[in-house]
XYZ file of C-alpha atoms in Angstrom:
697
model
C -79.437 -128.566 -43.809
C -78.555 -130.396 -40.493
C -77.934 -128.544 -37.236
C -75.232 -128.769 -34.592
C -75.670 -127.525 -30.991
C -73.255 -124.811 -29.772
C -72.015 -126.818 -26.855
C -71.228 -129.723 -29.180
C -69.297 -127.288 -31.484
C -67.428 -125.979 -28.472
C -66.437 -129.397 -27.398
C -65.398 -130.314 -30.939
C -63.134 -127.220 -31.337
C -61.725 -127.408 -27.719
C -63.462 -124.182 -26.484
C -65.635 -123.385 -23.496
C -69.284 -122.753 -23.992
C -68.734 -119.082 -23.127
C -65.878 -118.637 -25.545
C -67.934 -120.276 -28.325
C -70.999 -118.070 -27.585
C -68.843 -114.973 -27.771
C -67.104 -116.076 -30.971
C -70.497 -116.856 -32.820
C -71.997 -113.532 -31.638
C -68.886 -111.778 -32.940
C -69.388 -113.325 -36.378
C -72.980 -112.085 -36.488
C -74.551 -115.528 -35.970
C -77.722 -115.139 -33.940
C -77.844 -117.463 -30.899
C -79.290 -117.221 -27.432
C -77.025 -119.578 -25.406
C -74.786 -122.649 -25.704
C -77.964 -124.697 -26.078
C -78.851 -123.013 -29.381
C -78.372 -124.771 -32.716
C -76.673 -123.468 -35.903
C -76.388 -124.735 -39.423
C -73.526 -127.166 -39.873
C -72.645 -125.280 -43.112
C -71.410 -122.323 -40.866
C -68.829 -124.599 -39.070
C -66.046 -124.165 -41.609
C -66.447 -120.228 -41.271
C -66.247 -120.610 -37.533
C -63.070 -122.835 -37.823
C -61.483 -120.405 -40.148
C -62.191 -117.469 -37.868
C -60.893 -119.448 -34.866
C -57.696 -120.457 -36.622
C -56.986 -116.855 -37.643
C -57.527 -115.690 -34.080
C -55.213 -118.364 -32.670
C -52.504 -117.576 -35.203
C -52.722 -113.847 -34.364
C -52.696 -114.534 -30.673
C -49.612 -116.866 -31.121
C -47.767 -114.138 -33.135
C -48.481 -111.570 -30.609
C -47.474 -113.898 -27.804
C -44.140 -114.784 -29.510
C -43.375 -111.118 -30.095
C -44.125 -110.323 -26.472
C -42.042 -113.154 -25.013
C -39.133 -112.169 -27.226
C -38.953 -108.872 -25.325
C -38.977 -110.525 -21.899
C -35.776 -111.118 -19.904
C -34.551 -114.786 -20.297
C -34.459 -116.818 -17.095
C -32.779 -120.198 -17.119
C -34.591 -123.037 -15.177
C -32.745 -126.141 -14.194
C -34.159 -129.390 -15.356
C -36.297 -131.026 -12.642
C -37.468 -127.573 -11.123
C -40.947 -127.544 -9.695
C -43.766 -125.001 -10.253
C -42.828 -123.235 -7.082
C -39.219 -123.065 -8.029
C -40.179 -121.338 -11.344
C -42.430 -118.880 -9.403
C -39.558 -118.061 -7.025
C -37.318 -117.248 -10.007
C -39.805 -114.543 -11.010
C -40.239 -113.254 -7.442
C -43.805 -114.559 -7.248
C -45.711 -116.738 -4.793
C -46.312 -120.447 -5.634
C -50.036 -119.760 -5.320
C -49.984 -117.256 -8.112
C -48.263 -119.861 -10.457
C -50.911 -122.457 -9.627
C -53.569 -120.021 -10.213
C -52.126 -119.106 -13.633
C -52.109 -122.866 -14.568
C -55.663 -123.243 -13.529
C -56.688 -120.439 -15.751
C -55.280 -122.377 -18.682
C -57.106 -125.522 -17.479
C -54.249 -127.265 -15.647
C -55.181 -128.213 -12.029
C -51.634 -128.997 -10.889
C -50.124 -128.659 -7.262
C -47.055 -126.456 -6.718
C -44.788 -129.486 -6.426
C -45.468 -130.557 -10.059
C -42.319 -130.772 -12.102
C -42.189 -128.042 -14.740
C -42.301 -128.851 -18.433
C -42.257 -126.813 -21.673
C -45.925 -126.054 -21.500
C -45.822 -124.958 -17.883
C -42.787 -122.713 -18.559
C -44.670 -121.153 -21.498
C -47.798 -120.394 -19.380
C -45.827 -119.086 -16.360
C -43.616 -117.033 -18.666
C -46.576 -115.319 -20.295
C -48.053 -114.649 -16.798
C -44.840 -113.437 -15.105
C -43.519 -111.780 -18.200
C -40.340 -113.854 -18.335
C -38.718 -115.979 -21.090
C -38.271 -119.183 -19.120
C -35.930 -121.661 -20.691
C -34.449 -124.874 -19.474
C -30.669 -124.446 -18.573
C -29.818 -127.207 -21.122
C -31.414 -125.055 -23.822
C -30.397 -121.616 -22.706
C -28.087 -119.451 -24.853
C -24.468 -118.873 -23.702
C -25.371 -115.227 -22.852
C -28.895 -114.744 -21.796
C -30.058 -111.370 -20.331
C -31.667 -111.742 -16.895
C -32.265 -108.035 -16.109
C -34.630 -105.588 -17.421
C -31.942 -103.124 -18.475
C -29.603 -104.042 -21.282
C -26.320 -105.610 -20.247
C -23.076 -103.675 -20.728
C -21.445 -104.537 -24.064
C -18.875 -107.235 -23.897
C -19.941 -108.494 -20.463
C -21.178 -111.951 -19.829
C -24.740 -112.107 -18.773
C -25.366 -114.389 -15.801
C -28.374 -116.754 -15.996
C -30.300 -117.710 -12.993
C -30.780 -121.427 -12.256
C -33.239 -122.996 -9.899
C -32.113 -126.009 -7.865
C -34.686 -128.718 -8.082
C -36.576 -129.128 -4.801
C -37.490 -132.577 -3.800
C -41.308 -132.761 -3.612
C -42.702 -133.874 -0.336
C -44.166 -137.318 -0.150
C -47.776 -137.329 -1.194
C -50.499 -139.792 -0.947
C -51.093 -141.534 -4.313
C -54.026 -140.163 -6.207
C -56.563 -142.512 -7.382
C -56.900 -140.649 -10.605
C -55.099 -138.007 -12.677
C -56.007 -134.418 -11.786
C -59.093 -133.203 -13.555
C -58.421 -130.380 -16.061
C -61.434 -128.350 -15.374
C -61.967 -125.437 -17.686
C -61.700 -122.096 -16.038
C -60.992 -119.985 -19.106
C -64.385 -118.405 -18.757
C -63.025 -116.768 -15.487
C -60.213 -114.966 -17.414
C -62.291 -112.128 -18.701
C -63.234 -110.990 -15.275
C -59.710 -111.441 -13.976
C -58.275 -109.225 -16.705
C -60.925 -106.636 -15.981
C -59.976 -106.576 -12.376
C -56.179 -106.240 -13.143
C -56.857 -103.411 -15.595
C -58.747 -101.345 -13.079
C -57.544 -97.953 -12.019
C -56.557 -97.710 -8.474
C -59.568 -95.792 -7.524
C -60.747 -97.866 -4.486
C -59.109 -95.573 -2.002
C -58.441 -97.495 1.201
C -60.168 -100.732 0.035
C -57.931 -103.687 0.432
C -58.457 -107.481 -0.472
C -59.848 -109.374 2.420
C -59.991 -113.224 3.028
C -63.176 -115.097 1.990
C -65.665 -116.241 4.605
C -66.664 -119.921 3.773
C -69.553 -121.821 5.225
C -69.323 -125.660 5.106
C -72.733 -127.357 4.691
C -74.213 -130.814 3.965
C -75.916 -133.890 5.213
C -74.979 -135.326 8.602
C -72.056 -137.702 8.590
C -70.995 -136.802 4.992
C -67.685 -135.405 6.395
C -68.172 -131.680 6.916
C -66.141 -131.457 10.121
C -63.623 -134.116 9.056
C -62.919 -132.047 6.004
C -62.338 -128.909 8.195
C -60.279 -131.099 10.578
C -57.924 -131.959 7.730
C -57.811 -128.397 6.456
C -57.017 -126.851 9.946
C -54.751 -129.632 10.956
C -56.563 -129.939 14.351
C -58.810 -132.560 15.942
C -62.097 -130.965 16.291
C -64.098 -134.098 15.690
C -62.489 -135.936 18.489
C -63.432 -133.281 21.032
C -67.128 -133.357 20.175
C -69.811 -135.597 21.544
C -70.507 -138.367 19.166
C -68.307 -136.621 16.492
C -71.224 -134.219 15.630
C -70.634 -130.469 15.546
C -72.225 -128.957 18.566
C -71.674 -125.173 17.892
C -70.691 -122.730 15.262
C -66.860 -122.721 14.950
C -64.979 -119.937 13.110
C -61.332 -120.399 12.149
C -58.722 -118.996 9.885
C -56.561 -121.085 7.595
C -53.285 -120.136 5.848
C -52.822 -121.782 2.414
C -50.013 -120.768 -0.044
C -49.804 -117.330 1.497
C -53.546 -116.747 1.363
C -56.033 -116.687 4.311
C -59.382 -118.343 4.311
C -62.057 -118.122 7.060
C -64.262 -121.156 7.650
C -67.513 -121.395 9.471
C -68.699 -124.858 10.451
C -72.423 -124.684 11.230
C -74.412 -127.146 13.481
C -77.546 -126.760 11.184
C -78.670 -124.892 8.257
C -81.163 -122.805 10.331
C -78.149 -120.953 11.829
C -76.912 -120.102 8.390
C -80.263 -118.893 7.216
C -81.262 -117.145 10.442
C -78.466 -114.687 9.805
C -79.585 -114.327 6.229
C -83.161 -113.726 7.363
C -82.122 -110.929 9.586
C -80.203 -109.258 6.797
C -76.791 -110.416 7.705
C -74.873 -111.513 4.664
C -71.708 -113.103 6.206
C -70.894 -116.007 3.861
C -69.036 -115.362 0.659
C -68.811 -119.046 -0.507
C -70.741 -122.086 0.516
C -69.042 -125.448 0.346
C -71.594 -128.270 -0.152
C -70.128 -131.641 1.202
C -71.691 -134.715 -0.452
C -70.516 -138.216 0.348
C -69.776 -140.157 -2.986
C -70.943 -143.477 -1.374
C -74.273 -141.876 -0.149
C -75.414 -139.420 -2.691
C -77.962 -136.609 -2.239
C -79.894 -136.705 1.059
C -82.705 -134.573 2.608
C -80.156 -132.359 4.408
C -78.152 -132.028 1.209
C -81.230 -130.673 -0.622
C -81.855 -128.432 2.337
C -78.360 -127.095 2.178
C -78.738 -126.381 -1.466
C -81.895 -124.477 -0.902
C -80.387 -122.429 1.978
C -77.368 -121.526 -0.008
C -79.473 -120.480 -3.011
C -81.613 -118.444 -0.779
C -78.563 -116.627 0.591
C -77.426 -115.981 -3.110
C -73.780 -117.143 -2.561
C -71.751 -119.280 -4.985
C -71.636 -122.996 -4.266
C -68.518 -125.224 -4.560
C -69.183 -128.856 -4.224
C -66.738 -131.194 -2.315
C -67.663 -134.817 -3.353
C -66.268 -136.572 -0.297
C -65.247 -140.098 0.457
C -64.031 -141.024 -3.017
C -61.571 -143.456 -1.481
C -64.304 -145.861 -0.561
C -64.903 -148.840 -2.908
C -68.643 -148.071 -3.191
C -68.056 -144.439 -4.153
C -69.870 -143.185 -7.270
C -68.853 -139.523 -7.797
C -70.384 -139.367 -11.237
C -73.754 -140.460 -9.861
C -73.490 -137.672 -7.283
C -72.888 -135.193 -10.099
C -75.946 -136.463 -11.954
C -78.100 -136.090 -8.815
C -76.729 -132.596 -8.302
C -77.590 -131.615 -11.790
C -81.265 -132.377 -11.093
C -81.104 -129.605 -8.394
C -79.528 -126.989 -10.739
C -75.948 -127.639 -9.895
C -74.366 -128.606 -13.163
C -70.533 -129.481 -13.061
C -68.163 -127.200 -15.068
C -66.877 -130.261 -16.892
C -70.465 -130.895 -18.131
C -70.825 -127.261 -19.404
C -72.312 -125.844 -16.235
C -71.135 -123.253 -13.699
C -70.632 -125.259 -10.495
C -67.176 -126.230 -9.401
C -66.935 -129.804 -8.047
C -63.910 -131.311 -6.525
C -63.417 -134.994 -5.546
C -61.887 -135.346 -2.132
C -61.292 -137.894 0.552
C -61.292 -135.775 3.722
C -59.844 -138.501 6.071
C -56.871 -139.182 3.938
C -56.465 -135.490 2.799
C -56.789 -136.559 -0.766
C -57.256 -133.614 -3.227
C -58.020 -131.243 -0.405
C -55.330 -128.822 -1.839
C -57.341 -128.772 -5.036
C -60.434 -127.762 -3.138
C -58.478 -124.901 -1.440
C -57.294 -123.765 -4.787
C -60.826 -123.727 -6.205
C -62.058 -121.732 -3.173
C -59.239 -119.141 -3.721
C -60.197 -118.928 -7.360
C -63.842 -118.355 -6.602
C -62.905 -115.721 -3.957
C -60.701 -113.927 -6.490
C -63.578 -113.793 -8.930
C -65.680 -111.988 -6.255
C -62.964 -109.353 -5.704
C -63.583 -109.279 -1.964
C -62.408 -106.064 -0.461
C -62.781 -104.080 2.664
C -61.516 -100.863 4.210
C -59.387 -101.647 7.315
C -59.372 -97.899 8.302
C -63.125 -97.495 8.210
C -65.311 -97.465 11.431
C -65.481 -101.174 12.444
C -68.572 -103.113 11.841
C -69.521 -106.809 11.318
C -71.891 -109.534 12.427
C -72.404 -111.612 15.516
C -71.971 -115.267 14.591
C -72.931 -116.845 18.003
C -73.390 -115.717 21.557
C -73.825 -117.273 25.001
C -73.616 -116.658 28.684
C -70.519 -118.127 30.201
C -70.326 -118.671 33.939
C -66.771 -117.396 34.203
C -66.577 -114.865 31.439
C -70.179 -113.478 31.392
C -71.763 -112.605 28.118
C -69.580 -113.722 25.222
C -70.021 -113.215 21.548
C -68.271 -114.553 18.581
C -68.112 -111.898 15.852
C -66.693 -111.525 12.223
C -65.332 -108.117 11.380
C -66.505 -107.135 7.885
C -65.248 -103.447 7.737
C -62.673 -101.577 9.600
C -60.455 -102.856 12.485
C -61.903 -103.710 15.874
C -59.703 -102.884 18.875
C -59.629 -103.864 22.573
C -61.266 -101.061 24.468
C -63.799 -100.212 21.717
C -67.414 -99.636 22.767
C -69.468 -102.043 20.741
C -73.215 -101.957 19.974
C -75.309 -104.770 18.396
C -78.747 -103.473 18.566
C -79.876 -105.620 21.555
C -76.510 -105.417 23.512
C -73.575 -103.101 24.142
C -70.355 -103.176 26.127
C -66.766 -102.008 26.231
C -64.459 -104.706 24.940
C -62.310 -106.124 27.745
C -60.623 -108.833 25.732
C -60.637 -110.376 22.279
C -59.700 -113.940 21.619
C -58.909 -115.306 18.191
C -59.737 -118.813 16.764
C -56.472 -120.227 18.157
C -57.294 -119.170 21.775
C -54.864 -116.283 21.805
C -55.557 -112.918 23.174
C -55.361 -110.185 20.428
C -55.611 -106.437 20.612
C -57.172 -105.828 17.122
C -59.111 -107.703 14.473
C -59.331 -106.668 10.841
C -61.698 -107.417 7.999
C -62.891 -111.187 7.876
C -61.269 -112.024 11.206
C -63.429 -113.983 13.674
C -62.827 -113.185 17.345
C -64.532 -113.867 20.679
C -65.469 -110.673 22.442
C -65.715 -110.276 26.214
C -67.224 -107.325 28.020
C -70.768 -107.069 26.766
C -73.436 -106.129 29.244
C -75.873 -108.696 27.924
C -76.038 -111.541 25.380
C -76.803 -110.358 21.794
C -78.682 -112.190 19.169
C -76.801 -114.214 16.421
C -77.039 -112.465 13.152
C -77.151 -108.884 14.593
C -74.915 -106.280 13.066
C -72.364 -104.634 15.386
C -70.881 -101.127 15.248
C -68.732 -99.167 17.494
C -69.628 -95.929 19.375
C -67.749 -92.989 20.855
C -69.198 -93.083 24.380
C -71.123 -95.386 26.778
C -73.821 -92.797 27.073
C -74.500 -93.036 23.393
C -74.623 -96.730 23.585
C -77.198 -96.700 26.379
C -79.382 -94.274 24.476
C -79.292 -96.462 21.342
C -80.234 -99.566 23.324
C -83.334 -97.720 24.769
C -84.286 -96.568 21.320
C -83.815 -100.164 19.977
C -85.937 -101.695 22.736
C -88.756 -99.139 22.028
C -88.617 -99.837 18.284
C -88.680 -103.577 18.964
C -91.797 -103.249 21.135
C -93.481 -101.139 18.361
C -92.555 -103.727 15.797
C -93.909 -106.591 17.860
C -97.155 -104.776 18.370
C -97.633 -103.972 14.708
C -95.920 -107.074 13.096
C -97.379 -107.137 9.651
C -99.062 -110.338 8.585
C -97.388 -110.133 5.179
C -97.037 -113.776 4.490
C -100.713 -114.951 4.672
C -102.428 -116.351 1.794
C -105.053 -113.671 1.984
C -102.653 -110.782 1.691
C -100.073 -112.016 -0.793
C -101.716 -109.895 -3.634
C -100.500 -106.646 -2.101
C -96.987 -108.005 -1.280
C -96.551 -109.334 -4.881
C -97.523 -106.090 -6.604
C -93.932 -104.965 -6.857
C -92.799 -108.161 -8.658
C -92.695 -108.452 -12.407
C -94.194 -111.934 -12.517
C -96.120 -112.760 -9.347
C -94.716 -115.825 -7.583
C -96.141 -117.773 -4.591
C -93.166 -119.259 -2.631
C -93.929 -122.380 -0.623
C -91.970 -124.562 1.813
C -93.617 -127.993 1.540
C -93.626 -130.648 4.255
C -95.531 -133.930 4.233
C -95.844 -137.061 6.251
C -94.506 -139.586 3.639
C -92.637 -139.420 0.310
C -95.739 -140.534 -1.693
C -97.716 -137.519 -0.442
C -94.723 -135.201 -1.149
C -94.575 -136.330 -4.736
C -98.302 -136.055 -5.269
C -98.450 -132.602 -3.673
C -95.316 -131.393 -5.684
C -96.840 -132.497 -9.018
C -100.246 -130.983 -8.237
C -98.691 -127.609 -7.228
C -96.448 -127.289 -10.260
C -99.343 -128.122 -12.634
C -101.096 -125.029 -11.238
C -98.356 -122.498 -12.288
C -99.385 -120.291 -15.215
C -97.702 -117.629 -17.254
C -99.505 -114.953 -15.180
C -98.557 -116.326 -11.656
C -96.183 -119.128 -10.759
C -95.395 -121.371 -7.892
C -91.925 -121.638 -6.562
C -91.402 -124.556 -4.055
C -88.439 -123.161 -2.173
C -87.936 -126.404 -0.146
C -89.786 -129.677 0.243
C -89.225 -132.653 2.616
C -90.761 -135.370 4.759
C -91.322 -135.033 8.451
C -92.164 -132.407 11.054
C -91.961 -128.663 10.350
C -88.622 -127.654 11.920
C -86.951 -124.265 12.961
C -84.932 -124.643 9.740
C -88.022 -124.759 7.601
C -89.342 -121.550 9.374
C -86.146 -119.621 8.965
C -85.886 -120.572 5.349
C -89.495 -119.454 4.753
C -88.706 -116.208 6.455
C -85.572 -115.555 4.459
C -87.363 -116.443 1.196
C -90.649 -114.696 1.912
C -92.549 -118.086 1.733
C -95.439 -119.623 3.391
C -95.256 -123.237 4.882
C -97.701 -125.780 3.761
C -97.898 -128.957 5.830
C -99.856 -132.220 5.032
C -100.385 -134.479 8.038
C -97.435 -132.929 9.871
C -97.102 -130.426 12.694
C -94.542 -127.804 13.738
C -92.547 -128.489 16.960
C -92.904 -125.996 19.683
C -89.651 -124.055 18.802
C -90.672 -123.787 15.162
C -94.130 -122.575 16.156
C -92.592 -119.950 18.347
C -90.166 -118.787 15.724
C -92.861 -118.607 13.126
C -94.934 -116.244 15.283
C -91.913 -113.990 15.920
C -90.805 -113.888 12.236
C -94.367 -113.524 10.923
C -94.252 -116.712 8.923
C -97.645 -118.354 8.150
C -97.964 -122.139 8.561
C -100.968 -123.749 6.767
C -101.769 -127.271 7.908
C -104.050 -129.646 5.886
C -105.363 -133.139 6.008
C -107.214 -133.104 2.692
C -105.275 -132.388 -0.461
C -108.252 -130.645 -2.082
C -108.504 -128.105 0.675
C -104.878 -127.128 0.152
C -105.202 -126.869 -3.625
C -108.221 -124.696 -3.316
C -106.424 -122.419 -0.859
C -103.311 -122.147 -3.066
C -105.516 -121.466 -6.131
C -107.420 -118.725 -4.273
C -104.059 -117.169 -3.180
C -102.687 -117.283 -6.785
C -105.841 -115.625 -8.142
C -105.561 -112.960 -5.510
C -102.005 -112.220 -6.738
C -103.202 -111.594 -10.283
C -103.538 -107.869 -11.160
C -107.268 -107.093 -11.359
C -108.874 -106.307 -14.619
C -109.969 -102.707 -14.893
C -113.316 -101.809 -16.499
C -115.001 -98.501 -17.005
C -118.707 -98.240 -16.025
C -120.743 -95.196 -17.059
C -122.951 -93.826 -14.203
C -124.893 -90.968 -16.037
C -124.871 -87.747 -17.816
C -125.841 -84.101 -16.986
C -126.282 -81.021 -19.219
C -124.903 -77.611 -18.250
C -127.711 -75.169 -18.622
C -126.455 -72.173 -16.668
C -123.232 -70.765 -15.162
C -123.200 -69.116 -11.733
C -120.249 -66.943 -10.556
C -119.702 -67.187 -6.809
C -117.317 -64.839 -5.192
C -114.134 -66.538 -3.788
C -115.361 -69.819 -5.156
C -115.429 -69.405 -8.865
C -117.778 -70.769 -11.485
C -120.479 -73.289 -10.688
C -122.218 -75.249 -13.503
C -126.016 -75.377 -13.018
C -126.881 -78.759 -14.506
C -129.880 -81.105 -15.087
C -129.186 -84.839 -14.791
C -130.482 -86.308 -18.061
C -129.493 -90.003 -17.588
C -128.510 -92.322 -14.744
C -126.946 -90.416 -11.859
C -124.038 -88.159 -10.956
C -122.037 -89.280 -7.935
C -119.733 -86.984 -5.945
C -116.814 -89.606 -5.771
C -117.015 -90.395 -9.639
C -114.635 -89.328 -12.259
C -116.112 -87.067 -14.874
C -115.309 -85.955 -18.423
C -116.609 -82.877 -20.167
C -117.906 -83.362 -23.673
C -118.186 -80.484 -26.030
C -119.666 -80.971 -29.574
C -119.231 -84.812 -29.235
C -115.480 -84.441 -28.280
C -114.006 -85.022 -24.887
C -112.775 -81.606 -23.840
C -111.438 -82.275 -20.390
C -111.286 -85.248 -17.769
C -110.930 -84.960 -14.060
C -112.813 -85.089 -10.747
C -115.638 -83.076 -9.059
C -114.707 -80.796 -6.261
C -118.408 -80.464 -5.112
C -121.907 -81.733 -5.851
C -124.858 -79.581 -4.514
C -128.619 -79.819 -4.558
C -129.641 -76.211 -4.078
C -127.297 -75.259 -1.223
C -126.868 -78.694 0.317
C -123.851 -81.004 -0.330
C -125.058 -84.381 -1.513
C -123.489 -87.669 -2.444
C -125.422 -88.149 -5.638
C -128.173 -86.773 -7.868
C -130.474 -88.893 -9.995
C -132.002 -88.323 -13.525
C -134.627 -85.511 -13.679
C -133.103 -83.459 -10.876
C -131.069 -80.335 -10.959
C -127.683 -79.769 -9.263
C -124.624 -77.602 -9.035
C -121.274 -78.896 -10.083
C -117.776 -77.505 -9.628
C -114.753 -79.261 -11.017
C -111.283 -79.977 -9.591
C -108.871 -77.149 -10.968
C -111.067 -76.487 -13.986
C -113.321 -73.469 -14.855
C -113.464 -73.310 -18.573
C -116.915 -74.901 -19.165
C -119.797 -73.573 -21.215
C -123.572 -73.770 -21.423
C -124.466 -76.800 -23.553
C -121.452 -78.886 -22.480
C -122.355 -82.453 -21.296
C -120.875 -83.846 -18.060
C -120.473 -87.666 -18.184
C -119.785 -89.353 -14.780
C -118.073 -92.820 -14.643
C -116.193 -95.105 -12.296
C -113.396 -97.654 -12.827
C -114.298 -101.191 -11.638
C -111.653 -103.745 -10.606
C -112.795 -107.239 -11.490
C -110.904 -110.231 -10.031
C -109.233 -112.467 -12.625
C -109.597 -116.259 -12.527
C -106.950 -118.857 -13.386
C -109.486 -120.787 -15.326
């Protein structure tokens, strides 16, 4: 019988891959994922089950809607108007439509389908005024008998002029997010003081692909015009209000800044936006950005920019991204991709809606009443202001006058300045502020906390400096090829992580192919990042964050990269002959294999007499009959051909002298670790466990 893929069946029946997998599993059909195949003979059963489920859901939905208060909506009303009638925000309505696969802005004119979706969401029976009954209840409580019930009508709001779209809005499936959304709504209110906080979003991508231009449009400012050559010169942090929600954006000058915070244990970013130009495609910095975001473990939302250009090929970009593990949702993957034109502002609202949706999935919360803490984003020494640090509050509320401590710096906050340049007295969760009043310049990526007194701050700084000196003196050489075996013992499947840099693309492809062929089921190779050109600071920070080594072929690290590698304990291996590199990597992989354990028998002795020594216990008087007995060996006691006890020796004596070993033909005295129940005639067998190094061959 012919087969059909689960994802093909899902497409045929208009279901998402996740929904189809759940349905098949519920029917008892054994599958692993949406890539599995099932017999086509099972399709009618699946369709019948699906139809029954839809009929039952429709019946329940109709019954539920009939109990909701009826609200009349005037013809021509927009989505935001309908939301206002229900006392809800326009953003909530847009989000509800997204959950049903409709990516529509709040200014869209409502139709029957939209009213049905919003009615189910807001628990209202929305009907157009022309179709409303003469008397329609609008309140939850029953209307008094005989009184006319007033219906509420929404005046149509003229939609603001919008730039023409080049294509219809994509109806990306987000139904697979509904289960988590329902789970969150059904939770008990047991989070105490935890409250929702704005998402912190990092914008990444290749140079000149439009990162800052996109932010410029979102923030309605002119950041690009102020910067030399239009290239971002520093980390900016800004808050953006959209549909009643707040988003915090970080614009990084390079991915090394992003990963340096990750390498120091500071997980600041909640979502990474990867900007890719539709007319340029995947570039080296794009790949680098993907690797950095994956190393940080944050969800990636792709903004395919410059779709307004004639040479734009967004589908080609999607295909390229799929090769790096970012498969679009519309292709059955998990990565949200939005086509935008940053300069014109085309589809930017769609991108913001997607970011809010991803943020809602993560259920980001913080306690504004907790002791304030957060992370230093950037810091510098200003001639007029002194040490200045840009920080993001992650927990609690930071106040002017608080004593702040970062590990390497401290101070009493004299002033706080927000992203709009205004002085503020407090900063809550996810709020970026510039802090003045520090005694010295802290390091980006350091965590900050507040203290009760300046004395406590000075003591902590002294302690931190002492610990830092101790760490520098005893910095572990964890990431050398020779010592990777011990480091990998805690991992289920040993993995050698490599950042690969070569002089030319041809060498890179040859090295990549050779290394990947060396992976086995016992130990694998993971190329965290690869590229052409010198070894940069970004490469070192990524290797540090990923616990990787750097392998270079005919390239050299620059001075800054070399210095950071020494500080971070990252090993850089440089080669000019490919076989030397392959031999070293093979040796490292073999060192990561768990050794094979083998027992080796040393010898035997027979107990011929038992001596009782006061305060010591029983001593076995023995004669070595075979091989030798070694003090450090493991022993087993054999009685009548059966192993009676196994353990270790506590002493080995020749007459009254302690000795390391006794050979065959000699007599000795043995005492055993925590064991006294031996008899004359018992045989003592000495053995040792040998570790034999495994080979990949």
